[in-house]
Every structure is written in C-alpha cells, then in structure tokens.
Coordinates of C-alpha atoms in Angstrom, one line a residue:
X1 CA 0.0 0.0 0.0
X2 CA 1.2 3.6 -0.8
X3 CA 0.5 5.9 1.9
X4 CA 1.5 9.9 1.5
X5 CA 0.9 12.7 3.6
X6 CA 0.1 15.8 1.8
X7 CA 1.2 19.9 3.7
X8 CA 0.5 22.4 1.4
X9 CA -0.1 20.7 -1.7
X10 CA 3.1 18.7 -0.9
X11 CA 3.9 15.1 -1.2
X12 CA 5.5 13.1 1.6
X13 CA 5.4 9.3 0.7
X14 CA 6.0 7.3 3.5
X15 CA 7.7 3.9 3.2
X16 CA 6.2 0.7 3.0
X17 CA 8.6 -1.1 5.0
X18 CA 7.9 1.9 8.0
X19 CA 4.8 1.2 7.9
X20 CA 4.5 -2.3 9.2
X21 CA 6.1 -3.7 12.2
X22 CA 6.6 -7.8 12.8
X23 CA 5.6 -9.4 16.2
X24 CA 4.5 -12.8 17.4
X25 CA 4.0 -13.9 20.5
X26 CA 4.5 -17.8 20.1
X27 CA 6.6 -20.0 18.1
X28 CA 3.2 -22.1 17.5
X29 CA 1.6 -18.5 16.3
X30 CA 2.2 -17.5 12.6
X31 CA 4.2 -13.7 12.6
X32 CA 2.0 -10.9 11.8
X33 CA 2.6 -7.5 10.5
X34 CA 1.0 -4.9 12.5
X35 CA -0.2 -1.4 11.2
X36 CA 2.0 1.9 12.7
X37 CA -0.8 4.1 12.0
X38 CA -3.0 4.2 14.6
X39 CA -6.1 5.8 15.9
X40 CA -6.1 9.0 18.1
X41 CA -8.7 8.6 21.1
X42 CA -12.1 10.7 21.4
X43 CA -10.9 11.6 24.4
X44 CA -7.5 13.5 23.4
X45 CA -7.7 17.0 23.5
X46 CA -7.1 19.4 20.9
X47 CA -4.8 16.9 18.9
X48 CA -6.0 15.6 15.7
X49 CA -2.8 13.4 15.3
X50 CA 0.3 12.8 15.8
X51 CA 3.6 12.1 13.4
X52 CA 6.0 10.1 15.1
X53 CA 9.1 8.0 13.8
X54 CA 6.6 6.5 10.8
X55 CA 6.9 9.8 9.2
X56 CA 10.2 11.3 10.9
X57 CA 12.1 8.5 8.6
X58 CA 10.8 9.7 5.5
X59 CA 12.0 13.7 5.7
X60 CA 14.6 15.9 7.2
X61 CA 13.0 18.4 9.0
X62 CA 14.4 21.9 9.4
X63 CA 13.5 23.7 12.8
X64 CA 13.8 27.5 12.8
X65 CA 12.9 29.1 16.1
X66 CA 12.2 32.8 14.7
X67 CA 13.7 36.1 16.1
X68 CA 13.0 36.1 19.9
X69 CA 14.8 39.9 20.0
X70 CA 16.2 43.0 18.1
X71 CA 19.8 42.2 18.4
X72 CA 19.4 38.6 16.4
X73 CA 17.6 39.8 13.6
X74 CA 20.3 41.8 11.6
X75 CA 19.1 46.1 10.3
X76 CA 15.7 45.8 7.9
X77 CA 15.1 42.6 8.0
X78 CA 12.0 41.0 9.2
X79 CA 11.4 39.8 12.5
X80 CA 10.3 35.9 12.0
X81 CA 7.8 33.8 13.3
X82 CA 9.1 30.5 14.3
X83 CA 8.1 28.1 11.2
X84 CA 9.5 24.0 10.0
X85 CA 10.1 23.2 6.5
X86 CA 10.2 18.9 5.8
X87 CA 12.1 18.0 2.5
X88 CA 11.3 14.6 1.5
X89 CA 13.5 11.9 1.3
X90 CA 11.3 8.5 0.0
X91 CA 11.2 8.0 -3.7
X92 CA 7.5 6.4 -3.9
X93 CA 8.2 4.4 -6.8
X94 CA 11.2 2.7 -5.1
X95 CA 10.0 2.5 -1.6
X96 CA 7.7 0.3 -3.7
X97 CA 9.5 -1.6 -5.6
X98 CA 12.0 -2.5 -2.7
X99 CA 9.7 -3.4 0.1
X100 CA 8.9 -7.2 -0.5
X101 CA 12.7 -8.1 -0.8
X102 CA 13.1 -5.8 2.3
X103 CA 9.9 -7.3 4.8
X104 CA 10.9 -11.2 3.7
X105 CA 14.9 -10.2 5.0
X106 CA 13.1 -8.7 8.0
X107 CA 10.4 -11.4 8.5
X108 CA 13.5 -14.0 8.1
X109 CA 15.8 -11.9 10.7
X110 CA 12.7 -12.5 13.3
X111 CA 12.3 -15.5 12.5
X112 CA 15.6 -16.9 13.2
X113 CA 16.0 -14.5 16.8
X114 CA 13.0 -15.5 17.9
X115 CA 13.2 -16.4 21.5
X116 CA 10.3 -18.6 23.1
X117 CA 8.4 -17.1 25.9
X118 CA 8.9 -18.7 29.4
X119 CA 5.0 -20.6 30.1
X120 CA 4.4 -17.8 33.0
X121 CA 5.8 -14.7 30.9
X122 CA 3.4 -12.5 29.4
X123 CA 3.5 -10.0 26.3
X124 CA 2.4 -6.9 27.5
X125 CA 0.2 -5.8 25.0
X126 CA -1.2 -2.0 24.0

C-alpha cells in the first residue's frame, strides 16, 4: 500500500517497510505484520494526530525558532515567526518496488532471533 501525507499541496510518501512492524507472541503463532498508524482517542484534546518516527524516517525536518529579540535579527530585515520546513527523502516508486525483498529479509531476521516465551511470561500488549 502507498501511503503519502500531503502539507501544502506537498507530497510526503512514507515507506512501505515503516509502515508495518513484525511481532509474534508464540513459536506455535504465525508472525503478523502490524499497522503503525494508529487511531487517536475521542478523548485526546485538541490533537487531531500525531507524526512520530513513521513519518520522521521519511524527511529531514528543518527547525527555525524565529527572532526572539532586536539584536538577532540583523538592520531591515523582518522579524520571523518560528516556522519548520520537511524535505522529503522516500522516492515512492522505489519505496515500492524494494519493500517485499526488504519485509521477507526482516520477516527472516525475526524468525531466526526468535526467543520462546517462558510458560508464565506474558506479552504486555497496548
């Protein structure tokens, strides 16, 4: 599945492969790939979502703090307002093209460090 997230008419593909994570909880259970996009609940306030490392990965992000006072902002130039700029770094087409040679290294990886859970030992779960 593609996935992009579009800011001001801007593309930013996100990458396959960052969007999936492998778990299991058994050697008996088959390995799933989980979804790392996830709901926000009703009950958080004012925050209609989040971007965490699933979208960090796939830009450089460029922090600029603006001009707190007169002496940092040099003779007739504008005081700033504090303001991010993200450049994107996932080709789409590739991202693409790579990710099923890429989950079936990762799937194998798991596989073969998989450690058995003790018979008391739980997953905690979210």
């Amino acid at each position: 599945m593609n996935v992009s997230v579009i800011f001001g008419g801007k593309n930013f593909p996100l990458h396959p492969i960052d969007l999936t994570v492998i778990a299991s909880t058994t050697p008996a259970e088959p390995i799933v790939c989980i979804n790392t996009i996830t709901y926000q609940p009703e009950d958080t306030a004012n925050v209609d979502f989040t971007l965490g490392d699933t979208f960090m990965r796939n830009v450089y992000t460029l922090y600029d703090f603006g001009s707190w006072s007169k002496a940092a902002s040099p003779p007739g130039k504008k005081k700033g307002a504090p303001f991010m700029q993200l450049l994107s770094v996932t080709d789409a087409d590739q991202a693409w093209a790579e990710f099923d040679a890429l989950n079936a290294a990762r799937i194998a990886q798991f596989s073969g460090q998989f450690a058995p859970l003790a018979p008391n030992q739980t997953v905690p779960t979210l």
